[in-house]
Every structure is written in C-alpha cells, then in structure tokens.
Amino acid sequence: MLETVPTPVVSSPRPAERLRRDPRTIRTAAILAGLAFALSTLGSWIPSFWGDEAASIMSAERPLPSLFVELGNVDAVHGTYYLFLHFWIGVFGASPLSVRMPSALAVGAAVFGVVLLAERLASYRVAVLAGCVCVLLPRVTYMGEEARSYALSAACAVWLTVLLVRALGRHESRVMRWWPYALLLAASAYVFLFTMLIVVAHLAIILTVTRSWRVVRAWGAAVLAAVIAASPLIYWALRERKQISYLQSADAVNTQTLGVDQWFGNIAVAILAWGLIAVGAVVGVRALLRARGRRRGQIADAILTPRGRATAFRAAGILTPREAGMPSLFVVAAAWAFIPMLLLLAGDLASAMYTVRYLSFAAPAVALLIGLVLALPARRWISVVGLVTVLAASVPTYLYQRTPFAKNESDWAQIADTIKTHATKGDAVVFDQTFKPSRRPRLALHTYPAAFAGLGDPTLAVPFQDNTWWWDQVHQVGTVAGKFRDIDRVWAVEYRLPGAPADTWGMPQLRALGYTVTAEYRGHRSIVYELSR
C-alpha cells in the first residue's frame, strides 16, 4: 500500500498588523556591522595608494577655494566626498589608515542595514546569512579599504531601500511622509551620482506590491524633489562627461568584468554566487507565479518525491512576501542588483560609462540574493556548509586585497620607503612623466609626503593646488638646468612595465649635467636611480 504524504501548507502573508521584529536582529546587525568594519580596517594601511585615491587625497588637501576651482573643471561628481575628506584629513590626517577608515565605517553601516532589511522582508535566518555574506563579499571588502566614495554610496543604497520598505509597509500616500527618502536620495546623488539609478529599481519594486496611484505619486514627488536638489551636480556632471572618455578605449565590458570583477573578485566566488543566484531565480519565479494566484500545488507538480514537494513549498514561503502589501526580498534584491546594471550597460552603448566600481552600490543586493538562496534548505547544516563555502572562496581575494601592490599594481609606498631610507636633506628628486597621469610615480610625493621632506623639486613648474586638474605641471630637466647647479645628488624615479626596460625620462639631460648613476633600487613598478656628481 502506498504511503499517503500530507501536502505541506504554506501560510499566506499576514494582512493586518506589522510582524514583530525578532529580538535578536538589532544585536546581530550590530555584531556583523562591527565585524565588517573590523575586517575592512584590518590591513587597510598595507596597500599602496593608487591613482583614484591620489585624486581623493590631493583634492581634499587643497584649500577650499582651490578645490572649488578644480571641481568646476573635473570630478564634480566626487566633490561632496572630497569636501568631506578635506575636513576629515584636517582632524585625522592623511595616512592610509585614516583616509580609508570612512569607507570601513560605511561598510559597517551597509551591513547593519542589510541585516535589518533581510529580517523585515524574509526571516532572521536569512538576515544572518545575508549579513555574513555581505561582510566578506569581495566587492564589499575592496570598497571598505578604498579612499573613494563607493562604500558610502553602497550604505546610501541600503538605507534608501530600508526607507522604501518602511514607507511601503505603512502604505504612505502623503508626499511629506516620504521626505526622509527624498533627503537621502539627494544626498546619495551628491555622494556618487550613479547611485540614483536605484530609483528605477525602486519603481519596479513599488509596482509589484501596489497599484495605488497615490502611493506612486507620493514616491514620484520625493524622487522629483531629490532630482531638483541634485540638479546642480547633474549639470556639472554633464559638462564634465568627457572626463571618463578614456573608457571608450578600455575593454571595460566583457565576461571577466561582468561575471567576476564586478562583485565577486575571483572565479571560485563567481561560480558559486552565479549558481546560487540562478537557483534563486528559478525558484523565485515559480514562487512569484504562485503568489499571483496559481494553485498551491503547481510548484510541486514537476517534483516527484515527497521531500521535493516539501522543499518546493518551503522555497515558496521564503521567496514570496512575508506580509501582505510588502515586496518579497527576492524581488527587492534582484531589482536592486540588476536593473541599475542593465541601465548602465545600456548607457554604455551610447557613451562609455561602465566600470566595475560604479556598481558597488549594488553589492549588498547581491549579498541578499545569496543569503536568501542559502536559506532555502530545510536542514540548517546545509545552509551553514553553503555559507562557509562562499566565505572560504572569498578569503583569498580578501587576503590579496591587503598586500602592498594590490591596488592597480601601484608601488608608491615602496618608492617613498626607498627615498626615506637613502636620501638626505639637500638632495633633489625628479619623476618620470612619460606615463599617464594617474600612474606617474610623482604621485608618491603627494600621497607619502613625509618621505620626501627636505628634498628639492627642481622640475616643478606649477603645483597641483594652483592647477584646475589634480596633478603638477613640470618642466623638462634641460629647461631648468640652472636649478641643479648646487645639487650634488639627484634621485630619479622611473616607471617600468613588467618585462620591459624602465623609462629614461630626464636621464640623458642629467648625464649631460655631469651626473652619473651610482646606485639603483628596483621596485615593483619602478626603479629609483641615485645619481651623483
């Protein structure tokens, strides 16, 4: 006789009152946020600064009038971050640990919001899993030790989504009730303009849970207010759009950047994450179909075993809305992760604008998707094994990010150490000017200035503070030969590519002035020559 298996019952979302928050949620969110901050901070002083961070530091160290002149010519979209960093450096200094710490704090804020959001829309179990993934997701740990605005933009995106869910839970149809959302959205634009792409994802989320014209209108008014508040920035961004024209010659959109570099850091994490996201997509679509009125047994029709049917119903319960009138976490995370990406890729077809860092604000959404799928198995040990596997695959990337040359192979800290160790007061230093400005070794002088204290800079023409861009203007050595008259020793820093000879900028002119190479110190991407008369 065949055994009769009872059909699992999935409860409908609660229609009336707000579900109570699990009392463990705030404590767990604080613990994971603290862990995220600690892991982002740990070793953040090790990697050398690189071009983007040099732009941040040198812009922030300008006098305010000079900074505003620069922003009128370049980098207006980063102006708010530079202004913030100006005052931060004034208090805490410009060491690698100091200038990267705001990003670590922002990552902690983002993880805290991820845990709250996951618990609100799914369950405490999903919140823990998603929070743990977010702590060690390679894109998150990268932006957590970077002196740029991307971690701040991610925190803004998380809390914008928290405010959206809160407003939807209260069925807010009055415009004034949306003012916190409008205010944070405007601030997000000033932190990083592309963060505003999230509003399209938010519209899609709203339309999945309400057809109320009053709610949509109130949200739209909040967005309009934010856009008006951000309109000066939008104007200057359009004026300065040629600044990222270099992306047209870069192979920015390819399988590696989209599939691996954008969020996952290495191929192992990418395979695991995309596999989990694919499972979530399949089960999620089925769950959404069921939530839209399909009969309860439809998802299990194609599954023959009783355990399979039970798993299918559990998946439907996790991936459908937890409360009536609220979006499912699956819809929220998927819209937030992929709609901005598709919009940016579509825009890239018209004018190059895609780079992996611009979608950093969607990384928490990816962590939510992964955590949601890890919570699908009924047996917790399977979820734990899946989580440990994802985190273990992320560890090699995390460790690499904390190595000396992790940031674009930059070795400016090594150059500074060499000069500090061997140069003496009264010496002079010249820097290779042949490579593109963001990689020139001269930037070591401005990112590690203490190492160059007491040294002459005879080729300097116009310091960066007096330029409308963020680098110095310099003379050729031969043009200022007279400035070398009383200098007995010169340090020449030349850039070199792997497997290629170092550049020789200024070397023939120095030899013509009577200098000869007495020592050389090879670095990761540079050679420092000691020349004496």
Coordinates of C-alpha atoms in Angstrom, one line a residue:
M1 CA 0.0 0.0 0.0
L2 CA 1.3 3.4 -0.9
E3 CA 2.0 5.8 1.9
T4 CA 0.0 8.9 2.0
V5 CA 2.1 12.1 2.3
P6 CA 0.3 15.1 3.7
T7 CA 0.5 18.2 1.5
P8 CA 2.6 20.9 3.1
V9 CA 0.8 24.1 3.8
V10 CA 2.4 27.5 3.2
S11 CA 0.8 30.2 5.3
S12 CA -0.3 33.4 3.4
P13 CA 1.3 36.7 4.2
R14 CA -0.2 38.4 7.3
P15 CA -2.6 41.0 6.1
A16 CA -3.2 43.0 9.2
E17 CA -0.5 44.1 11.6
R18 CA 3.2 44.6 11.1
L19 CA 5.1 41.4 12.0
R20 CA 7.2 41.8 15.1
R21 CA 11.0 42.1 14.7
D22 CA 13.0 39.2 16.0
P23 CA 14.5 40.5 19.3
R24 CA 17.9 39.2 18.2
T25 CA 18.0 41.2 15.0
I26 CA 19.5 44.5 16.3
R27 CA 22.2 42.7 18.3
T28 CA 23.1 40.5 15.3
A29 CA 23.1 43.5 13.0
A30 CA 25.5 45.4 15.3
I31 CA 27.8 42.4 15.7
L32 CA 28.0 41.8 11.9
A33 CA 28.4 45.6 11.3
G34 CA 31.3 45.7 13.8
L35 CA 32.9 42.7 12.1
A36 CA 32.5 44.2 8.7
F37 CA 34.2 47.4 9.9
A38 CA 37.0 45.5 11.6
L39 CA 37.7 43.3 8.6
S40 CA 37.7 46.3 6.2
T41 CA 40.0 48.2 8.5
L42 CA 42.4 45.3 9.2
G43 CA 45.4 45.6 6.9
S44 CA 43.9 48.7 5.1
W45 CA 47.2 50.5 5.7
I46 CA 49.2 47.9 3.7
P47 CA 48.3 48.5 0.0
S48 CA 49.9 51.5 -1.6
F49 CA 47.7 54.3 -2.7
W50 CA 46.8 54.4 -6.4
G51 CA 45.6 56.9 -8.9
D52 CA 41.9 57.2 -7.8
E53 CA 42.9 57.5 -4.2
A54 CA 45.6 60.1 -5.1
A55 CA 42.8 62.2 -6.7
S56 CA 40.8 62.0 -3.5
I57 CA 43.7 62.9 -1.2
M58 CA 45.2 65.7 -3.3
S59 CA 41.8 67.2 -4.0
A60 CA 40.9 67.0 -0.3
E61 CA 44.2 68.7 0.7
R62 CA 43.6 71.7 -1.5
P63 CA 42.5 75.0 0.1
L64 CA 38.7 75.2 -0.3
P65 CA 38.9 77.9 -3.0
S66 CA 41.3 75.8 -5.0
L67 CA 39.1 72.7 -4.5
F68 CA 36.0 74.6 -5.9
V69 CA 38.1 75.7 -8.9
E70 CA 39.1 72.1 -9.6
L71 CA 35.5 70.8 -9.3
G72 CA 34.4 73.4 -11.9
N73 CA 36.8 71.6 -14.3
V74 CA 36.9 68.0 -13.3
D75 CA 35.5 65.5 -10.7
A76 CA 32.3 67.4 -9.8
V77 CA 30.6 64.1 -9.2
H78 CA 33.1 63.4 -6.4
G79 CA 33.0 66.9 -5.0
T80 CA 31.0 66.1 -1.9
Y81 CA 33.3 63.3 -0.9
Y82 CA 36.4 65.5 -1.5
L83 CA 34.8 68.2 0.7
F84 CA 34.1 65.7 3.4
L85 CA 37.6 64.2 3.2
H86 CA 39.0 67.8 3.4
F87 CA 37.7 68.2 6.9
W88 CA 38.3 64.5 7.8
I89 CA 42.0 64.9 6.9
G90 CA 42.1 68.2 8.9
V91 CA 41.2 66.2 12.0
F92 CA 42.7 62.7 11.5
G93 CA 45.5 63.2 9.0
A94 CA 46.1 61.6 5.6
S95 CA 47.7 58.3 6.5
P96 CA 46.4 55.2 4.6
L97 CA 44.5 54.0 7.7
S98 CA 42.9 57.4 8.3
V99 CA 41.7 58.2 4.8
R100 CA 40.4 54.7 4.2
M101 CA 38.5 54.5 7.5
P102 CA 35.4 56.3 6.4
S103 CA 34.8 53.6 3.8
A104 CA 35.2 50.9 6.5
L105 CA 32.6 52.8 8.6
A106 CA 30.3 53.0 5.6
V107 CA 30.6 49.2 5.0
G108 CA 29.6 48.6 8.6
A109 CA 26.5 50.8 8.1
A110 CA 25.7 49.0 5.0
V111 CA 25.9 45.5 6.6
F112 CA 23.7 46.7 9.5
G113 CA 21.1 47.8 7.1
V114 CA 21.3 44.6 5.1
V115 CA 20.5 42.5 8.2
L116 CA 17.5 44.7 9.1
L117 CA 16.2 44.6 5.6
A118 CA 16.5 40.8 5.3
E119 CA 14.8 40.2 8.6
R120 CA 12.0 42.7 7.8
L121 CA 11.2 41.0 4.4
A122 CA 12.2 37.4 5.0
S123 CA 13.4 35.9 8.3
Y124 CA 16.1 36.1 11.0
R125 CA 17.8 33.2 9.4
V126 CA 18.0 34.9 6.0
A127 CA 19.2 38.1 7.8
V128 CA 22.1 36.2 9.4
L129 CA 23.2 34.5 6.2
A130 CA 22.9 37.6 4.0
G131 CA 24.8 39.7 6.6
C132 CA 27.6 37.2 6.8
V133 CA 27.9 37.1 3.0
C134 CA 28.0 40.9 2.9
V135 CA 30.8 41.1 5.4
L136 CA 33.2 39.2 3.2
L137 CA 31.9 39.7 -0.3
P138 CA 35.0 40.7 -2.3
R139 CA 33.5 43.9 -3.7
V140 CA 32.5 45.0 -0.2
T141 CA 35.9 44.3 1.3
Y142 CA 37.5 46.1 -1.6
M143 CA 35.5 49.3 -1.3
G144 CA 35.8 49.1 2.5
E145 CA 39.6 49.9 2.2
E146 CA 39.4 52.4 -0.6
A147 CA 39.6 56.2 -0.2
R148 CA 36.7 56.8 -2.6
S149 CA 33.0 57.3 -2.2
Y150 CA 31.8 53.9 -3.4
A151 CA 31.3 52.4 0.1
L152 CA 29.4 55.5 1.1
S153 CA 27.2 55.1 -2.0
A154 CA 26.5 51.4 -1.0
A155 CA 25.5 52.4 2.5
C156 CA 23.2 55.1 1.0
A157 CA 21.6 52.5 -1.3
V158 CA 21.0 50.1 1.6
W159 CA 19.3 52.7 3.7
L160 CA 17.3 54.1 0.8
T161 CA 15.9 50.7 0.4
V162 CA 15.2 50.4 4.1
L163 CA 13.2 53.7 3.9
L164 CA 11.4 52.5 0.8
V165 CA 10.3 49.3 2.5
R166 CA 9.3 51.2 5.6
A167 CA 7.1 53.6 3.6
L168 CA 5.5 50.7 1.7
G169 CA 4.8 48.9 4.9
R170 CA 2.9 51.9 6.1
H171 CA 1.2 52.5 2.8
E172 CA 2.4 56.1 2.8
S173 CA 0.4 58.1 0.3
R174 CA 1.2 61.6 1.6
V175 CA 4.2 63.3 0.0
M176 CA 5.5 64.7 3.2
R177 CA 5.8 61.2 4.7
W178 CA 8.5 60.5 2.0
W179 CA 10.8 63.4 3.0
P180 CA 13.4 61.1 4.6
Y181 CA 13.6 59.1 1.4
A182 CA 13.9 62.3 -0.7
L183 CA 16.6 63.8 1.5
L184 CA 18.7 60.6 1.5
L185 CA 18.3 60.2 -2.3
A186 CA 19.5 63.7 -2.9
A187 CA 22.4 63.1 -0.5
S188 CA 23.2 59.8 -2.3
A189 CA 23.4 61.7 -5.6
Y190 CA 26.0 64.0 -4.2
V191 CA 27.9 61.1 -2.7
F192 CA 28.0 59.4 -6.1
L193 CA 25.7 60.3 -8.9
F194 CA 25.1 56.9 -10.4
T195 CA 23.5 55.8 -7.1
M196 CA 20.4 57.5 -8.4
L197 CA 20.0 54.6 -10.8
I198 CA 18.4 52.7 -7.9
V199 CA 15.2 54.8 -8.3
V200 CA 14.3 52.7 -11.3
A201 CA 14.7 49.5 -9.3
H202 CA 12.6 51.1 -6.6
L203 CA 9.8 51.9 -9.0
A204 CA 9.8 48.3 -10.2
I205 CA 9.6 47.1 -6.6
I206 CA 6.7 49.5 -5.9
L207 CA 4.7 48.3 -8.9
T208 CA 5.0 44.7 -7.7
V209 CA 3.1 45.5 -4.5
T210 CA 0.7 48.4 -5.2
R211 CA -1.4 49.8 -7.9
S212 CA -2.3 52.8 -5.7
W213 CA -1.8 55.9 -7.7
R214 CA -1.5 57.9 -4.5
V215 CA 1.5 55.9 -3.3
V216 CA 3.3 56.0 -6.6
R217 CA 2.6 59.7 -6.9
A218 CA 4.0 60.4 -3.4
W219 CA 7.1 58.4 -4.2
G220 CA 7.5 60.2 -7.5
A221 CA 7.2 63.6 -5.8
A222 CA 10.0 62.6 -3.5
V223 CA 12.2 61.5 -6.4
L224 CA 11.5 64.7 -8.2
A225 CA 12.4 66.7 -5.2
A226 CA 15.7 64.8 -4.9
V227 CA 16.4 65.3 -8.6
I228 CA 15.8 69.1 -8.3
A229 CA 18.1 69.2 -5.3
A230 CA 20.8 67.3 -7.2
S231 CA 20.3 69.3 -10.5
P232 CA 23.4 71.5 -10.0
L233 CA 25.5 68.3 -9.7
I234 CA 23.8 66.7 -12.7
Y235 CA 24.5 69.9 -14.7
W236 CA 28.2 69.8 -13.9
A237 CA 28.4 66.1 -14.4
L238 CA 27.1 66.5 -18.0
R239 CA 29.6 69.3 -18.6
E240 CA 32.5 67.1 -17.4
R241 CA 31.3 63.9 -19.0
K242 CA 34.4 63.8 -21.3
Q243 CA 36.4 63.1 -18.2
I244 CA 35.6 59.3 -18.5
S245 CA 36.1 59.2 -22.2
Y246 CA 39.1 57.0 -21.6
L247 CA 36.6 54.2 -21.0
Q248 CA 36.0 54.2 -24.8
S249 CA 39.4 52.7 -25.4
A250 CA 39.2 50.4 -22.4
D251 CA 37.8 46.9 -22.7
A252 CA 35.5 47.6 -19.7
V253 CA 32.6 45.4 -20.7
N254 CA 33.5 41.7 -21.0
T255 CA 32.9 38.4 -19.4
Q256 CA 35.6 38.9 -16.8
T257 CA 34.4 42.3 -15.6
L258 CA 30.7 41.5 -15.6
G259 CA 30.9 38.0 -14.3
V260 CA 33.8 38.1 -11.9
D261 CA 35.3 41.5 -11.1
Q262 CA 32.1 43.5 -10.7
W263 CA 31.2 41.8 -7.4
F264 CA 33.0 38.6 -6.8
G265 CA 36.7 39.1 -7.1
N266 CA 37.7 35.6 -8.2
I267 CA 36.4 32.8 -10.4
A268 CA 35.5 30.5 -7.5
V269 CA 33.2 33.0 -5.8
A270 CA 31.7 33.9 -9.1
I271 CA 30.8 30.3 -10.0
L272 CA 29.3 29.8 -6.5
A273 CA 27.4 33.1 -6.5
W274 CA 26.0 32.9 -10.0
G275 CA 25.0 29.3 -9.4
L276 CA 23.1 30.3 -6.2
I277 CA 21.6 33.3 -7.9
A278 CA 20.4 31.1 -10.8
V279 CA 18.8 28.7 -8.3
G280 CA 17.1 31.6 -6.6
A281 CA 15.9 33.0 -10.0
V282 CA 14.2 29.7 -10.9
V283 CA 12.6 29.0 -7.6
G284 CA 11.8 32.7 -7.1
V285 CA 9.9 33.0 -10.4
R286 CA 7.9 29.9 -9.5
A287 CA 7.1 31.3 -6.1
L288 CA 6.0 34.6 -7.6
L289 CA 3.7 32.8 -10.0
R290 CA 2.2 31.0 -7.1
A291 CA 1.8 34.3 -5.2
R292 CA -0.2 35.7 -8.1
G293 CA -2.9 33.2 -7.8
R294 CA -1.6 29.9 -9.2
R295 CA -2.9 26.9 -7.4
R296 CA -0.9 25.8 -4.4
G297 CA 0.3 22.5 -5.8
Q298 CA 1.7 24.0 -9.1
I299 CA 5.3 24.4 -8.0
A300 CA 5.4 20.8 -6.8
D301 CA 3.7 19.3 -9.8
A302 CA 7.0 18.6 -11.5
I303 CA 8.7 17.2 -8.4
L304 CA 8.0 13.6 -7.7
T305 CA 9.3 12.9 -4.2
P306 CA 7.5 14.0 -1.0
R307 CA 10.7 15.7 0.2
G308 CA 11.0 17.5 -3.0
R309 CA 7.4 18.8 -2.7
A310 CA 8.1 19.9 0.9
T311 CA 11.3 21.8 -0.3
A312 CA 9.3 23.5 -3.0
F313 CA 6.7 24.7 -0.6
R314 CA 9.4 26.0 1.8
A315 CA 11.0 27.8 -1.1
A316 CA 7.7 29.4 -2.0
G317 CA 7.3 30.5 1.6
I318 CA 10.8 32.1 1.7
L319 CA 10.7 33.8 -1.6
T320 CA 7.2 35.2 -1.6
P321 CA 6.3 38.3 0.5
R322 CA 6.3 37.8 4.3
E323 CA 3.5 40.3 4.8
A324 CA 0.6 41.4 2.6
G325 CA 1.3 44.6 0.8
M326 CA 5.0 44.2 1.1
P327 CA 7.5 43.2 -1.6
S328 CA 9.4 39.9 -1.3
L329 CA 13.1 40.1 -0.5
F330 CA 13.8 38.3 -3.7
V331 CA 12.1 41.0 -5.8
V332 CA 13.9 43.8 -3.9
A333 CA 17.3 42.3 -4.1
A334 CA 17.0 41.2 -7.8
A335 CA 15.7 44.6 -8.9
W336 CA 18.4 46.5 -7.0
A337 CA 21.2 44.3 -8.3
F338 CA 20.3 44.0 -11.9
I339 CA 18.2 47.0 -13.1
P340 CA 21.0 49.6 -12.4
M341 CA 23.5 47.2 -14.1
L342 CA 21.3 46.9 -17.2
L343 CA 20.7 50.7 -17.3
L344 CA 24.5 51.4 -17.0
L345 CA 25.3 48.9 -19.8
A346 CA 22.6 50.4 -22.0
G347 CA 24.0 53.8 -21.4
D348 CA 27.5 52.5 -22.2
L349 CA 26.3 51.6 -25.7
A350 CA 25.8 55.3 -26.4
S351 CA 28.7 56.7 -24.5
A352 CA 31.3 54.8 -22.5
M353 CA 30.4 55.0 -18.8
Y354 CA 30.7 51.4 -17.4
T355 CA 33.3 50.4 -15.0
V356 CA 33.0 47.8 -12.3
R357 CA 33.4 50.3 -9.4
Y358 CA 30.3 52.2 -10.5
L359 CA 28.0 49.4 -9.4
S360 CA 29.5 49.0 -6.0
F361 CA 26.2 50.2 -4.5
A362 CA 24.5 47.0 -5.8
A363 CA 26.9 44.7 -3.9
P364 CA 24.7 44.5 -0.8
A365 CA 21.8 43.4 -3.0
V366 CA 23.9 40.5 -4.3
A367 CA 24.7 39.5 -0.7
L368 CA 20.9 39.5 0.0
L369 CA 20.3 37.2 -3.0
I370 CA 23.0 34.8 -2.0
G371 CA 21.8 34.8 1.7
L372 CA 18.2 34.2 0.6
V373 CA 19.1 31.2 -1.5
L374 CA 21.4 29.7 1.2
A375 CA 18.3 29.8 3.5
L376 CA 16.2 27.6 1.2
P377 CA 17.3 24.1 2.5
A378 CA 15.2 22.9 5.4
R379 CA 18.2 21.5 7.2
R380 CA 20.3 24.2 8.7
W381 CA 23.6 22.4 8.3
I382 CA 23.2 22.6 4.5
S383 CA 22.9 26.4 4.8
V384 CA 25.9 26.5 7.1
V385 CA 28.0 24.4 4.7
G386 CA 26.9 26.7 1.8
L387 CA 27.8 29.8 3.7
V388 CA 31.2 28.5 4.8
T389 CA 32.0 27.5 1.2
V390 CA 31.2 31.0 -0.1
L391 CA 33.1 32.7 2.6
A392 CA 36.1 30.4 2.2
A393 CA 36.2 31.1 -1.5
S394 CA 36.2 34.8 -0.7
V395 CA 39.2 34.7 1.7
P396 CA 42.0 34.5 -0.9
T397 CA 40.7 37.7 -2.5
Y398 CA 40.4 39.4 0.9
L399 CA 44.0 38.5 1.7
Y400 CA 45.3 39.7 -1.7
Q401 CA 43.5 43.0 -1.2
R402 CA 45.7 43.6 1.8
T403 CA 49.0 43.1 0.0
P404 CA 51.4 46.0 -0.8
F405 CA 50.7 46.2 -4.6
A406 CA 47.0 45.1 -4.6
K407 CA 45.7 48.4 -6.0
N408 CA 46.4 48.5 -9.7
E409 CA 50.0 47.3 -9.0
S410 CA 50.8 50.7 -7.6
D411 CA 54.2 50.8 -5.6
W412 CA 54.2 54.4 -4.5
A413 CA 54.6 53.4 -0.8
Q414 CA 57.7 51.3 -1.9
I415 CA 59.1 54.4 -3.7
A416 CA 58.6 56.5 -0.6
D417 CA 60.3 54.0 1.6
T418 CA 63.3 53.8 -0.7
I419 CA 63.7 57.6 -0.8
K420 CA 63.2 57.9 3.0
T421 CA 65.8 55.2 3.6
H422 CA 68.6 56.5 1.3
A423 CA 68.0 60.2 0.5
T424 CA 69.3 63.0 2.7
K425 CA 68.3 66.7 3.2
G426 CA 69.5 68.8 0.3
D427 CA 69.2 66.1 -2.4
A428 CA 66.7 66.6 -5.2
V429 CA 64.2 64.2 -6.8
V430 CA 62.8 64.1 -10.4
F431 CA 60.0 61.8 -11.5
D432 CA 59.2 60.1 -14.8
Q433 CA 56.5 62.0 -16.7
T434 CA 56.0 59.7 -19.7
F435 CA 53.1 57.6 -18.5
K436 CA 49.5 58.6 -18.0
P437 CA 49.0 61.0 -15.1
S438 CA 47.2 58.6 -12.8
R439 CA 50.2 56.2 -12.7
R440 CA 53.1 58.6 -12.7
P441 CA 55.5 57.9 -9.8
R442 CA 55.4 61.7 -9.0
L443 CA 52.1 61.0 -7.1
A444 CA 54.2 59.2 -4.4
L445 CA 55.4 62.7 -3.5
H446 CA 51.9 63.8 -2.7
T447 CA 50.5 60.6 -1.2
Y448 CA 53.5 60.0 1.1
P449 CA 55.0 63.5 1.5
A450 CA 56.8 62.8 4.8
A451 CA 59.3 60.6 2.9
F452 CA 60.3 63.5 0.7
A453 CA 60.7 66.1 3.4
G454 CA 63.8 68.2 2.9
L455 CA 64.3 67.2 -0.8
G456 CA 64.4 69.7 -3.7
D457 CA 61.9 69.5 -6.5
P458 CA 63.7 71.5 -9.3
T459 CA 61.4 70.5 -12.2
L460 CA 58.2 71.7 -10.6
A461 CA 56.5 74.4 -12.6
V462 CA 53.0 74.8 -11.2
P463 CA 51.9 72.8 -8.1
F464 CA 48.6 70.9 -8.3
Q465 CA 46.9 73.3 -5.9
D466 CA 47.3 76.1 -8.5
N467 CA 46.0 73.9 -11.4
T468 CA 42.5 73.2 -12.5
W469 CA 43.4 69.5 -12.6
W470 CA 44.8 67.4 -9.8
W471 CA 48.4 66.9 -10.9
D472 CA 51.5 69.2 -11.0
Q473 CA 52.8 70.8 -14.1
V474 CA 56.6 70.2 -14.5
H475 CA 59.5 71.3 -16.6
Q476 CA 61.9 69.2 -18.6
V477 CA 65.2 68.7 -16.8
G478 CA 67.1 70.6 -19.5
T479 CA 64.7 73.6 -19.3
V480 CA 65.7 74.2 -15.6
A481 CA 69.3 73.1 -15.8
G482 CA 70.3 76.1 -13.7
K483 CA 68.4 74.8 -10.7
F484 CA 70.7 71.8 -10.5
R485 CA 73.9 73.9 -10.1
D486 CA 74.2 73.5 -6.4
I487 CA 72.7 69.9 -6.1
D488 CA 75.3 67.1 -5.7
R489 CA 72.9 64.2 -5.7
V490 CA 69.6 63.6 -7.5
W491 CA 67.1 60.7 -7.2
A492 CA 65.4 59.8 -10.5
V493 CA 62.2 57.7 -10.2
E494 CA 61.3 55.9 -13.4
Y495 CA 58.2 53.9 -14.2
R496 CA 58.6 50.4 -15.7
L497 CA 56.2 47.8 -17.0
P498 CA 56.6 44.1 -16.3
G499 CA 59.2 42.6 -18.7
A500 CA 60.1 45.9 -20.2
P501 CA 63.1 48.3 -19.5
A502 CA 62.4 51.3 -17.3
D503 CA 61.6 54.7 -18.8
T504 CA 64.5 57.1 -19.0
W505 CA 62.7 60.4 -18.6
G506 CA 65.3 63.1 -17.8
M507 CA 68.2 60.7 -17.6
P508 CA 70.1 62.0 -20.7
Q509 CA 69.8 65.6 -19.5
L510 CA 71.0 64.6 -16.0
R511 CA 74.0 62.9 -17.6
A512 CA 74.7 66.0 -19.6
L513 CA 74.8 68.0 -16.4
G514 CA 77.5 65.7 -15.1
Y515 CA 75.5 63.2 -13.1
T516 CA 76.3 59.5 -13.2
V517 CA 74.3 56.6 -11.8
T518 CA 75.8 55.4 -8.5
A519 CA 73.1 53.0 -7.4
E520 CA 69.7 51.8 -8.4
Y521 CA 66.8 50.3 -6.4
R522 CA 64.3 48.2 -8.2
G523 CA 60.7 48.4 -7.1
H524 CA 57.5 46.6 -8.2
R525 CA 56.7 49.0 -11.0
S526 CA 59.6 51.5 -10.7
I527 CA 63.3 51.9 -10.5
V528 CA 64.8 54.6 -8.3
Y529 CA 68.2 55.8 -9.5
E530 CA 70.8 57.5 -7.4
L531 CA 72.8 60.0 -9.5
S532 CA 75.8 61.9 -8.1
R533 CA 78.4 64.4 -9.5

